[in-house]
Coordinates of C-alpha atoms in Angstrom, one line a residue:
M1 CA 16.7 -67.0 5.9
A2 CA 13.7 -68.7 7.2
S3 CA 11.0 -69.8 4.6
P4 CA 7.9 -67.6 4.5
V5 CA 4.7 -69.1 6.0
R6 CA 1.4 -67.7 4.7
K7 CA -0.9 -67.9 7.9
A8 CA -4.3 -68.8 7.8
A9 CA -6.5 -65.9 6.9
V10 CA -10.1 -67.5 7.6
A11 CA -9.4 -70.2 10.2
G12 CA -11.9 -69.7 13.1
S13 CA -14.5 -67.8 10.9
W14 CA -14.9 -69.8 7.6
Y15 CA -13.9 -73.0 9.2
P16 CA -12.8 -74.3 12.7
G17 CA -9.6 -72.7 14.3
E18 CA -8.7 -75.6 16.1
A19 CA -7.3 -79.0 14.7
A20 CA -9.6 -81.6 16.3
P21 CA -12.9 -79.9 15.3
L22 CA -11.7 -79.1 11.8
R23 CA -10.5 -82.7 11.4
S24 CA -13.8 -84.0 12.6
E25 CA -15.8 -81.7 10.4
V26 CA -13.9 -82.6 7.1
G27 CA -14.1 -86.2 8.1
S28 CA -17.8 -86.2 8.6
Y29 CA -18.4 -84.6 5.0
L30 CA -16.2 -87.2 3.5
S31 CA -18.0 -90.1 5.3
E32 CA -21.2 -89.0 3.7
V33 CA -19.9 -89.1 0.2
P34 CA -20.8 -92.3 -1.8
A35 CA -17.8 -94.1 -3.3
H36 CA -17.3 -92.3 -6.6
H37 CA -15.2 -94.0 -9.2
I38 CA -13.6 -92.7 -12.2
P39 CA -12.2 -95.4 -14.5
G40 CA -8.9 -93.6 -15.2
R41 CA -6.3 -91.1 -14.2
L42 CA -7.3 -88.1 -12.3
V43 CA -5.9 -84.8 -13.9
G44 CA -8.0 -82.2 -12.3
L45 CA -10.7 -81.1 -10.0
I46 CA -13.2 -78.2 -9.8
S47 CA -14.1 -77.4 -6.2
P48 CA -16.1 -74.6 -4.4
H49 CA -14.6 -72.4 -1.9
A50 CA -17.4 -70.9 0.6
G51 CA -17.4 -71.6 4.4
L52 CA -17.0 -75.2 5.2
H53 CA -20.6 -75.5 6.6
Y54 CA -22.0 -74.5 3.1
S55 CA -19.6 -75.9 0.5
G56 CA -17.7 -78.5 2.2
P57 CA -20.4 -81.1 1.7
V58 CA -20.1 -80.5 -2.1
A59 CA -16.1 -80.2 -2.0
A60 CA -16.0 -83.6 -0.3
H61 CA -17.3 -85.3 -3.4
G62 CA -14.3 -84.4 -5.5
Y63 CA -11.8 -84.9 -2.7
S64 CA -13.2 -88.3 -1.9
L65 CA -11.3 -89.3 -5.2
L66 CA -8.1 -88.8 -3.3
R67 CA -8.7 -91.5 -0.7
G68 CA -5.5 -93.9 -0.7
C69 CA -3.3 -91.4 -2.3
S70 CA 0.0 -90.7 -0.1
R71 CA 2.2 -88.2 -2.2
L72 CA 0.8 -85.5 -4.4
T73 CA 1.3 -81.9 -5.6
F74 CA -1.8 -79.8 -6.2
A75 CA -1.5 -77.0 -8.7
M76 CA -4.4 -74.7 -7.2
V77 CA -5.8 -71.9 -9.3
G78 CA -8.4 -69.5 -7.8
P79 CA -9.9 -66.0 -8.4
S80 CA -8.7 -63.0 -6.5
H81 CA -11.5 -61.6 -4.4
Q82 CA -9.5 -59.2 -2.2
E83 CA -6.8 -57.5 -4.6
A84 CA -7.1 -56.3 -8.2
F85 CA -4.2 -57.0 -10.5
D86 CA -3.3 -58.0 -13.9
G87 CA -1.8 -61.6 -14.6
V88 CA -1.3 -64.5 -12.2
A89 CA 0.1 -64.2 -8.8
V90 CA 2.1 -67.4 -7.8
V91 CA 3.6 -68.3 -4.4
T92 CA 7.0 -69.9 -5.2
R93 CA 8.5 -70.4 -1.6
G94 CA 7.7 -71.5 1.9
A95 CA 4.3 -73.0 3.1
F96 CA 0.8 -72.5 3.7
E97 CA -0.5 -73.0 7.2
T98 CA -3.8 -74.2 8.6
P99 CA -4.8 -75.4 12.1
L100 CA -3.9 -78.9 10.5
G101 CA -0.3 -78.0 9.9
R102 CA 2.0 -76.4 7.4
I103 CA 1.8 -77.3 3.5
P104 CA 5.2 -76.9 1.8
I105 CA 5.3 -75.2 -1.6
D106 CA 6.5 -77.4 -4.6
E107 CA 9.3 -74.8 -5.2
A108 CA 10.6 -76.6 -8.4
L109 CA 7.1 -76.7 -10.1
A110 CA 6.2 -73.1 -9.0
A111 CA 9.5 -72.0 -10.7
A112 CA 8.8 -73.8 -13.9
I113 CA 5.2 -72.4 -14.1
L114 CA 6.6 -68.6 -13.8
D115 CA 6.9 -66.6 -17.0
P116 CA 7.3 -62.7 -16.5
E117 CA 6.7 -62.1 -20.2
L118 CA 3.2 -63.8 -19.8
R119 CA 2.5 -62.0 -16.4
I120 CA 2.8 -65.1 -14.5
L121 CA 4.7 -63.7 -11.6
D122 CA 6.1 -64.5 -8.2
Q123 CA 3.6 -62.6 -6.0
A124 CA 2.7 -63.7 -2.4
R125 CA 1.0 -60.4 -1.4
P126 CA -2.5 -61.1 -3.0
H127 CA -2.8 -64.4 -1.3
R128 CA -2.4 -63.0 2.1
D129 CA -6.2 -62.6 2.9
E130 CA -7.6 -64.6 0.2
H131 CA -9.9 -67.5 1.1
C132 CA -10.5 -69.3 -2.2
L133 CA -7.4 -71.6 -2.0
E134 CA -7.4 -71.9 1.7
M135 CA -10.7 -73.6 1.9
Q136 CA -9.3 -76.5 -0.2
L137 CA -6.4 -77.2 2.1
P138 CA -8.1 -78.9 5.1
F139 CA -9.5 -81.5 2.7
L140 CA -6.1 -82.1 1.1
Q141 CA -4.3 -82.3 4.6
H142 CA -7.0 -84.7 5.8
L143 CA -6.4 -87.1 2.9
V144 CA -2.8 -86.7 1.5
P145 CA -0.1 -87.4 4.1
E146 CA 2.8 -86.1 1.8
L147 CA 1.4 -83.1 0.2
K148 CA 2.8 -80.1 -1.6
I149 CA 1.0 -77.1 -3.4
V150 CA 1.5 -74.4 -6.0
P151 CA -0.9 -71.7 -5.2
M152 CA -2.1 -69.4 -8.0
L153 CA -4.3 -66.4 -8.1
M154 CA -5.7 -64.9 -11.3
G155 CA -6.3 -61.2 -11.5
S156 CA -8.4 -60.3 -14.6
Q157 CA -9.5 -63.9 -15.7
S158 CA -9.5 -62.5 -19.1
R159 CA -9.4 -64.9 -22.2
A160 CA -5.7 -63.9 -22.8
E161 CA -4.9 -64.6 -19.3
V162 CA -6.7 -67.9 -19.3
E163 CA -4.9 -68.9 -22.4
R164 CA -1.5 -68.0 -20.9
L165 CA -1.9 -69.9 -17.8
A166 CA -3.2 -73.0 -19.4
G167 CA -0.3 -73.2 -21.7
A168 CA 2.2 -72.7 -18.8
L169 CA 0.5 -75.2 -16.7
A170 CA 0.5 -77.8 -19.5
G171 CA 4.1 -77.2 -20.2
A172 CA 5.4 -77.3 -16.5
L173 CA 3.2 -80.6 -15.7
A174 CA 3.9 -82.4 -19.0
D175 CA 6.2 -84.9 -17.3
R176 CA 4.6 -84.8 -13.8
R177 CA 2.1 -87.6 -13.1
D178 CA 2.1 -86.7 -9.3
V179 CA 0.3 -83.5 -9.9
V180 CA -3.4 -82.8 -9.8
L181 CA -4.9 -79.5 -11.1
V182 CA -7.5 -77.7 -8.8
A183 CA -9.7 -74.9 -10.0
S184 CA -11.5 -73.1 -7.0
S185 CA -14.9 -71.5 -8.0
D186 CA -18.2 -70.9 -6.6
L187 CA -21.1 -70.6 -9.2
S188 CA -23.9 -67.9 -9.2
H189 CA -24.2 -65.5 -6.1
Y190 CA -27.2 -64.4 -4.3
Q191 CA -29.9 -65.2 -6.5
P192 CA -33.3 -67.1 -5.7
A193 CA -32.6 -70.9 -5.6
K194 CA -34.8 -71.2 -8.7
Q195 CA -32.9 -68.7 -10.8
A196 CA -29.5 -69.9 -9.5
S197 CA -30.3 -73.4 -10.6
I198 CA -31.2 -72.2 -14.3
L199 CA -28.0 -70.1 -14.5
D200 CA -25.8 -72.9 -12.9
A201 CA -27.2 -75.6 -15.0
L202 CA -25.5 -73.9 -17.9
V203 CA -22.1 -74.1 -16.5
V204 CA -22.7 -77.7 -15.0
Q205 CA -23.5 -78.7 -18.6
D206 CA -20.3 -76.9 -20.2
V207 CA -18.1 -78.8 -17.4
E208 CA -20.0 -82.0 -18.1
S209 CA -19.5 -81.7 -21.7
F210 CA -15.8 -80.7 -21.2
D211 CA -16.6 -77.6 -23.4
E212 CA -14.1 -75.1 -22.0
D213 CA -14.3 -72.9 -25.0
G214 CA -18.1 -72.7 -24.6
L215 CA -17.7 -72.0 -20.8
M216 CA -15.3 -69.1 -21.6
A217 CA -17.7 -67.7 -24.2
R218 CA -20.6 -67.9 -21.7
L219 CA -18.5 -66.3 -19.0
E220 CA -17.7 -63.4 -21.4
G221 CA -21.4 -62.9 -22.0
S222 CA -22.4 -62.7 -18.4
H223 CA -20.6 -62.2 -15.0
R224 CA -23.3 -64.0 -13.0
H225 CA -22.3 -67.5 -13.7
A226 CA -19.0 -68.0 -11.6
C227 CA -16.6 -65.9 -9.5
G228 CA -13.8 -68.3 -10.5
G229 CA -14.8 -69.0 -14.1
G230 CA -11.3 -68.2 -15.4
P231 CA -9.6 -70.7 -13.1
M232 CA -12.3 -73.3 -14.2
V233 CA -11.4 -72.7 -17.9
A234 CA -7.6 -72.5 -17.3
V235 CA -7.7 -75.9 -15.6
M236 CA -10.0 -77.5 -18.0
K237 CA -7.7 -76.4 -21.0
A238 CA -4.6 -77.3 -19.2
A239 CA -6.1 -80.7 -18.3
R240 CA -7.0 -81.3 -21.8
R241 CA -3.5 -80.6 -23.2
L242 CA -2.2 -83.0 -20.4
G243 CA -4.4 -85.9 -21.8
A244 CA -7.7 -85.5 -19.9
N245 CA -10.6 -86.4 -22.3
R246 CA -13.4 -86.9 -19.8
A247 CA -15.3 -84.6 -17.1
T248 CA -17.5 -86.0 -14.6
V249 CA -19.9 -83.9 -12.5
L250 CA -19.9 -85.3 -9.0
K251 CA -22.3 -82.8 -7.1
Y252 CA -24.1 -79.8 -7.5
A253 CA -25.7 -78.0 -4.7
D254 CA -26.5 -74.4 -3.3
S255 CA -26.0 -72.9 0.0
G256 CA -29.7 -73.1 0.9
D257 CA -29.4 -76.9 0.9
V258 CA -27.8 -77.1 4.3
P259 CA -30.1 -77.5 7.3
N260 CA -32.3 -74.5 7.7
G261 CA -30.7 -72.9 4.7
D262 CA -32.1 -69.7 3.1
K263 CA -33.3 -70.4 -0.6
S264 CA -34.1 -66.7 -1.2
R265 CA -30.5 -65.8 -1.9
V266 CA -28.2 -68.7 -2.6
V267 CA -24.5 -69.5 -3.8
G268 CA -24.2 -72.4 -6.2
Y269 CA -21.5 -74.9 -5.7
L270 CA -20.0 -77.6 -8.2
S271 CA -17.6 -80.5 -7.7
A272 CA -16.2 -82.2 -10.8
A273 CA -13.3 -84.3 -12.1
L274 CA -11.4 -84.1 -15.2
W275 CA -9.6 -87.4 -16.1
V276 CA -8.0 -89.5 -18.8
N277 CA -9.9 -92.5 -20.1
E278 CA -6.9 -94.6 -21.1
S279 CA -8.9 -97.7 -22.1

């Protein structure tokens, strides 16, 4: 039986549908990023997921840390925008496809993360039309030649769901130094830029302080802060259990910061790194 291939859902709309222009656009964003350096081992990234023209310049700051990497698996966690369900939907077999080619699933790691009792389930259907993880893939394909992924979508993003997933990730990744966690999330949505900056600054501070419990409490108090807050907290908690003890905010911007952008209704974007200071 042929392995299933999840076809690109938003190629040609959210990002270029042909390989050459997509490679060029991703490369241009990476070329404009300063040489970020973290003095330790990268464990996780927080990255936005809007149309490439809007969030790509921010996402490039985090992905620039992967320059020189040749072989990595990315355990990717995002929110489900298209389908409501309870638990975590994991794709365990096959590949994801973009105009830059196919990315195989790390099937052994995906199987290790599954736990039906914790509602971490083998479910490919919620991923079919979802954009939040797909928007990360062109950067990964551009930078990492030997690449595998484990795609995961959170349904409710409840505190219990966050805790269950964080524990499963930490357990499955305990002996894997070749895996980077990725949380896909935008911040506030469709606020005037001034109001967005106030809302987003609170989340940025929680991340910079590596205060995952504070961020969870903030998200429970208001739904205005982030569409993928649950993935952010789950990845922060898992990263801490895997040894991460530092968080670095690499870039914050909003959708109005692009040329001729509209500052009256913006979406906030954050790129951040979670890492181990081993000194």
